[in-house]
Structures are given as C-alpha cells and as structure tokens.
Short mmCIF file of C-alpha atoms in Angstrom, two decimals:
data_model
loop_
_atom_site.label_atom_id
_atom_site.label_comp_id
_atom_site.label_asym_id
_atom_site.label_seq_id
_atom_site.Cartn_x
_atom_site.Cartn_y
_atom_site.Cartn_z
CA MET A 1 34.46 14.76 -21.38
CA LEU A 2 36.99 12.28 -19.54
CA HIS A 3 38.46 9.71 -21.00
CA ASN A 4 39.32 6.17 -20.24
CA ARG A 5 41.03 2.57 -20.61
CA ILE A 6 38.12 0.79 -18.10
CA ALA A 7 36.90 -1.87 -21.28
CA LEU A 8 40.58 -2.08 -22.52
CA LEU A 9 42.22 -3.33 -18.22
CA ARG A 10 38.47 -4.77 -18.17
CA THR A 11 38.93 -6.45 -21.48
CA GLU A 12 43.09 -7.47 -20.71
CA ARG A 13 42.14 -9.10 -16.66
CA ASN A 14 39.30 -10.56 -18.08
CA VAL A 15 36.44 -8.55 -15.57
CA THR A 16 33.22 -8.83 -16.41
CA ARG A 17 31.16 -5.31 -16.34
CA ARG A 18 29.34 -6.69 -13.09
CA GLU A 19 32.15 -7.93 -11.45
CA LEU A 20 33.84 -4.38 -12.10
CA ALA A 21 30.29 -2.51 -11.05
CA GLU A 22 30.08 -5.22 -7.71
CA ALA A 23 33.37 -3.97 -6.79
CA VAL A 24 33.48 -0.18 -6.87
CA GLY A 25 29.56 -0.28 -5.76
CA VAL A 26 27.70 0.65 -8.70
CA ASN A 27 24.75 -0.92 -11.06
CA PHE A 28 26.74 -2.39 -14.06
CA GLN A 29 25.26 -0.40 -16.84
CA THR A 30 26.78 2.87 -15.24
CA ILE A 31 29.72 0.85 -16.31
CA GLY A 32 28.56 0.54 -19.66
CA TYR A 33 28.10 4.24 -19.72
CA LEU A 34 30.95 5.17 -18.55
CA GLU A 35 33.17 3.48 -21.11
CA ARG A 36 31.13 4.56 -23.67
CA GLY A 37 32.10 7.89 -22.40
CA ASP A 38 28.46 8.76 -21.36
CA TYR A 39 29.09 9.45 -17.81
CA SER A 40 32.01 10.86 -15.96
CA PRO A 41 32.48 10.01 -12.68
CA SER A 42 33.00 11.86 -9.69
CA LEU A 43 36.24 12.45 -8.04
CA GLU A 44 35.22 8.90 -5.37
CA LEU A 45 33.99 6.39 -7.82
CA ALA A 46 37.43 7.26 -10.77
CA MET A 47 39.82 6.42 -7.54
CA LYS A 48 37.82 3.17 -6.61
CA ILE A 49 37.69 1.65 -10.25
CA ALA A 50 41.74 2.94 -10.40
CA ARG A 51 42.19 1.11 -7.32
CA PHE A 52 40.32 -2.38 -8.37
CA PHE A 53 42.91 -2.33 -11.50
CA GLY A 54 45.86 -1.43 -8.69
CA LEU A 55 47.25 1.48 -11.48
CA PRO A 56 47.14 5.43 -10.73
CA VAL A 57 44.30 6.94 -11.56
CA GLU A 58 46.15 9.24 -14.53
CA MET A 59 46.00 5.95 -16.63
CA VAL A 60 42.48 4.99 -16.47
CA PHE A 61 41.54 8.81 -17.20
CA SER A 62 42.28 11.33 -18.89
CA PHE A 63 41.25 14.98 -20.26
CA GLU A 64 43.37 13.92 -23.34
CA PRO A 65 42.22 11.18 -25.84
CA PHE A 66 44.88 7.72 -25.40
CA ALA A 67 46.86 7.06 -27.44
CA PRO A 68 46.22 3.49 -29.17
CA LEU A 69 48.50 0.84 -26.84
CA ALA A 70 50.53 -0.44 -30.00
CA ALA A 71 51.83 3.11 -30.47
CA GLU A 72 52.29 3.32 -27.08
CA LEU A 73 54.47 0.52 -26.60
CA MET A 74 56.33 1.41 -29.78
CA ARG A 75 57.05 4.52 -27.44
CA ALA A 76 57.95 3.02 -25.17
CA LYS A 77 60.35 -0.19 -26.68
CA ALA A 78 62.09 3.37 -28.36
CA SER A 79 62.80 4.94 -25.51
CA LEU A 80 64.03 1.93 -23.69
CA ALA A 81 66.22 1.76 -27.05
CA GLY A 82 67.19 5.39 -26.61
CA GLU A 83 65.83 6.00 -29.69
CA PRO A 84 64.93 9.82 -29.76
CA MET B 1 28.23 4.91 -2.25
CA THR B 2 27.43 1.05 -3.08
CA THR B 3 23.74 0.54 -4.45
CA LYS B 4 21.69 -2.59 -4.06
CA PRO B 5 21.69 -5.56 -5.95
CA LEU B 6 18.62 -5.53 -8.06
CA THR B 7 17.16 -6.49 -10.90
CA ARG B 8 18.13 -4.12 -13.51
CA PRO B 9 16.93 -4.01 -16.37
CA ARG B 10 13.75 -5.89 -15.91
CA PRO B 11 13.12 -9.27 -18.39
CA GLY B 12 11.73 -8.42 -21.65
CA ARG B 13 12.08 -4.84 -21.60
CA LEU B 14 11.99 -2.01 -24.12
CA SER B 15 14.19 -0.18 -26.88
CA ARG B 16 14.80 3.55 -26.29
CA ARG B 17 13.07 4.14 -29.59
CA ALA B 18 9.87 1.58 -28.40
CA ARG B 19 9.85 3.10 -24.84
CA ARG B 20 9.02 6.97 -26.95
CA ALA B 21 6.81 5.12 -29.60
CA ALA B 22 5.01 4.20 -25.99
CA ILE B 23 4.99 7.69 -24.38
CA GLY B 24 4.27 9.50 -27.70
CA ALA B 25 1.23 7.64 -27.93
CA THR B 26 0.38 7.58 -24.48
CA ALA B 27 0.69 11.15 -24.27
CA LEU B 28 -1.37 11.69 -27.38
CA ALA B 29 -4.43 9.92 -27.13
CA ALA B 30 -4.76 11.36 -22.68
CA ALA B 31 -4.49 14.62 -24.50
CA THR B 32 -6.87 13.84 -27.63
CA ALA B 33 -9.16 12.26 -24.53
CA LEU B 34 -9.19 15.09 -22.72
CA ALA B 35 -9.40 18.05 -24.95
CA VAL B 36 -12.82 15.83 -26.65
CA LEU B 37 -13.92 14.95 -22.96
CA ALA B 38 -13.52 19.01 -22.35
CA LEU B 39 -14.51 20.31 -25.37
CA LEU B 40 -17.00 17.97 -27.24
CA THR B 41 -18.99 15.86 -24.73
CA GLU B 42 -22.34 16.92 -22.68
CA PRO B 43 -22.04 16.88 -19.66
CA GLY B 44 -22.63 14.09 -17.15
CA SER B 45 -23.53 11.70 -19.93
CA ALA B 46 -22.91 7.97 -20.71
CA ALA B 47 -20.02 8.60 -23.08
CA ALA B 48 -18.47 11.45 -21.18
CA SER B 49 -18.61 9.00 -18.09
CA LEU B 50 -17.33 6.61 -20.66
CA LEU B 51 -14.75 8.46 -21.90
CA LYS B 52 -12.93 9.26 -18.48
CA LEU B 53 -12.96 5.83 -18.14
CA THR B 54 -11.12 5.06 -21.10
CA ILE B 55 -8.78 8.14 -20.25
CA ALA B 56 -7.56 7.06 -16.55
CA THR B 57 -7.72 3.66 -18.04
CA ALA B 58 -5.37 3.71 -21.18
CA THR B 59 -3.10 6.73 -19.05
CA LEU B 60 -2.37 4.38 -16.08
CA GLY B 61 -2.54 1.53 -18.09
CA GLY B 62 0.49 2.65 -20.92
CA PHE B 63 2.77 4.66 -17.98
CA ALA B 64 2.55 1.38 -16.34
CA PHE B 65 3.43 -1.36 -19.74
CA VAL B 66 6.77 1.06 -20.17
CA MET B 67 7.78 1.20 -16.62
CA SER B 68 7.17 -2.23 -16.09
CA ARG B 69 9.99 -2.90 -19.12
CA SER B 70 12.13 -0.90 -17.96
CA ILE B 71 14.11 1.03 -14.83
CA HIS B 72 13.35 4.04 -14.82
CA TRP B 73 10.17 3.84 -13.12
CA PHE B 74 12.58 2.43 -10.34
CA VAL B 75 15.12 5.29 -10.79
CA GLY B 76 12.44 7.79 -10.58
CA ASN B 77 10.65 6.79 -7.34
CA ALA B 78 13.50 4.34 -4.90
CA PRO B 79 15.49 5.00 -2.15
CA ASP B 80 18.75 7.24 -2.74
CA GLU B 81 20.99 4.71 -1.07
CA ALA B 82 19.01 2.28 -3.62
CA LEU B 83 21.00 3.91 -6.83
CA ASP B 84 24.08 4.73 -8.28
CA GLU B 85 26.06 7.77 -8.22
CA ARG B 86 25.33 7.73 -12.46
CA GLU B 87 21.21 7.52 -11.58
CA LEU B 88 21.16 9.88 -9.28
CA ALA B 89 22.51 12.56 -11.48
CA LEU B 90 19.93 11.10 -14.49
CA ARG B 91 17.34 11.44 -11.59
CA ASN B 92 18.42 14.82 -10.82
CA ARG B 93 17.68 16.24 -14.40
CA SER B 94 14.77 14.41 -14.92
CA TYR B 95 12.91 15.86 -11.88
CA PHE B 96 14.31 19.66 -12.63
CA ARG B 97 13.15 18.77 -15.60
CA ALA B 98 9.38 17.16 -15.12
CA TYR B 99 9.87 20.50 -12.99
CA ALA B 100 10.61 23.00 -15.74
CA LEU B 101 7.50 21.84 -17.65
CA PHE B 102 5.37 21.12 -15.35
CA ALA B 103 6.09 24.73 -13.82
CA GLY B 104 5.28 26.82 -17.23
CA LEU B 105 2.04 24.68 -18.52
CA ALA B 106 0.65 25.88 -14.33
CA VAL B 107 1.95 29.49 -15.38
CA ALA B 108 0.20 29.11 -18.69
CA ALA B 109 -2.93 27.44 -17.41
CA GLY B 110 -2.89 30.57 -14.77
CA PHE B 111 -2.51 33.05 -17.30
CA TYR B 112 -4.74 31.67 -19.00
CA PHE B 113 -7.52 30.65 -17.00
CA LEU B 114 -6.67 34.01 -15.30
CA ASP B 115 -5.93 36.36 -18.15
CA LEU B 116 -6.74 34.86 -21.78
CA ALA B 117 -10.19 33.45 -21.81
CA PRO B 118 -11.98 35.84 -19.88
CA ASP B 119 -10.88 38.64 -21.36
CA LEU B 120 -11.31 37.40 -24.99
CA GLY B 121 -14.15 34.98 -24.56
CA LEU B 122 -12.22 31.97 -24.70
CA TRP B 123 -12.98 28.34 -24.03
CA MET B 124 -13.40 27.80 -19.76
CA PRO B 125 -14.07 24.94 -17.90
CA VAL B 126 -17.57 25.09 -16.92
CA HIS B 127 -19.05 21.57 -15.56
CA TYR B 128 -17.38 19.10 -13.67
CA ASP B 129 -16.06 16.69 -16.29
CA GLN B 130 -14.53 19.58 -18.26
CA TRP B 131 -12.72 20.62 -14.49
CA TRP B 132 -11.89 16.29 -14.78
CA ALA B 133 -10.05 16.37 -18.07
CA VAL B 134 -7.93 19.69 -16.80
CA VAL B 135 -6.74 18.70 -13.47
CA TRP B 136 -6.81 14.50 -14.44
CA GLY B 137 -4.63 16.47 -16.72
CA PHE B 138 -2.19 18.22 -14.25
CA LEU B 139 -1.94 15.18 -12.29
CA VAL B 140 -0.61 12.50 -14.92
CA LEU B 141 1.71 15.03 -15.86
CA ALA B 142 2.36 15.60 -11.99
CA LEU B 143 3.02 11.76 -11.32
CA GLY B 144 4.05 10.87 -14.74
CA ALA B 145 6.67 13.20 -16.42
CA PRO B 146 9.72 12.36 -14.41
CA ALA B 147 9.75 8.46 -15.07
CA ALA B 148 8.27 9.32 -18.58
CA LEU B 149 10.93 11.72 -19.53
CA LEU B 150 13.71 9.54 -18.14
CA ALA B 151 12.35 6.85 -20.01
CA TRP B 152 12.25 9.10 -23.24
CA ASP B 153 16.49 10.00 -22.76
CA GLU B 154 18.05 7.17 -21.40
CA ALA B 155 20.23 5.75 -23.86
CA ASP B 156 19.84 1.72 -24.28
CA PRO B 157 21.51 0.43 -22.06
CA ASP B 158 24.87 -2.39 -23.02
CA GLY B 159 24.76 -5.70 -21.73
CA ASP B 160 27.30 -7.25 -18.72
CA ALA B 161 30.18 -8.70 -20.18
#
C-alpha cells in the first residue's frame, strides 16, 4: 500500500478535492479514494499531484506510513538545535 | 490522461448497501421467475406470456433503477477518454470478473445440457418458453454483469470538500 499526505496538503493549502482533481485530470472521487488509501496512483498521477503541491514526490507518497506532523516538527527542531 | 467534466455521482445516488440490496433483489427475482417459467408453466399459455413480460420488465427495470442512481452504468460503458485511471482499472477488473463468471456458467451449462441432462434424464428445455428462459438468463447476465459487479463492489465515495 502506498501512503500519502494528500489530505493534509489539501487542507493546509485550502484546496478542495474537485480543484485538485481538475488540476491533475481525474474525477474528484478518485482523490477521495487516494486519500483513504483505497487506490494507489500511477507514477504519472503521483508526479502530477506532487507537482501541483510543489513538492518532491517522496514527500507526498511513501511506502512507509508518514510520521505525525508534530513529531516531524519536533525532530526537525531538535536537529536544528543540534540535539541527538 | 484527463477526464471530461461530468456529473458524477448522479443526484440521488444509492449507498452501497442500497445498491447491493437492489442488485440482489433483482437477480433473485429474475432467477426465481426464470426457474418458474422454465419448470412450472404450460408452454405457450397466457401465464407463460405474462411471466415472460414480467421477467423482462422486472430485470430491465431493476437494472435501470440501480444504474440511474449510480455512476456504474457510465463507468461500465463510457469511452476510455471519459474515465480516469482508477475508473479504467475498476472497469477492467469488473469486465474480467464478469467474463470469468459468464464463461464459467457457459461451460457449466454446456456440460449440463450436453452430458449430464441427457445421460441422467434431468430437465432439458424443450419448448420455446423454456428456451426463452435460458437464453434470457444468459442475455441478462452477459449485458448486466459488468456494471452490476461494479455497483456491487464500489465503496461509497466521499464528498468533494
């Protein structure tokens, strides 16, 4: 299964499913299936979605579950502060 | 690949549970009526004619009811360019399963009619009405199975928020 951050990115940028769907050329219901993990996109669709959000594809899709955003922020903060 | 803007899902669409209930009820009613027609009615009688009319109306009506309230007839029959990659994959899966179902039943029916029934003295269609029941059953299955399997399987979609 391919995990993704589409819902999070969409919410963060205030984009509806229909807007994202139109931008990447799929039906808006397909975005819902992607967000729920019920469908894994083709490479072409994954890259279109990543391009829409202006991010590398590996920041939007992953074979491993994404860590919670708060945990990643804490880790990034600790890294910047030079903590182990 | 891009999709054309289409109104999906249809207004007043059915939930998956309602879809399954409608498909199951239609299939059960059609199978029962076909069995009654083939086994119980007098060939050429008014009852047989009425039953044939009822079967045709009920199966087509039930199928039309489900399909008019879902995307599945559309997904099952639209040109490729009107579907996105998920819908194409969904359709391919349903067509494959429908083909497997139809081919399996056709082989079983062939085996029954050519070998089992003559050898063991089992029921065989003889009259026009009985053949009508058999052929109509296969027609409904061949035409309706892909979209019915789609409608049976597909999860309820979310909104577009």
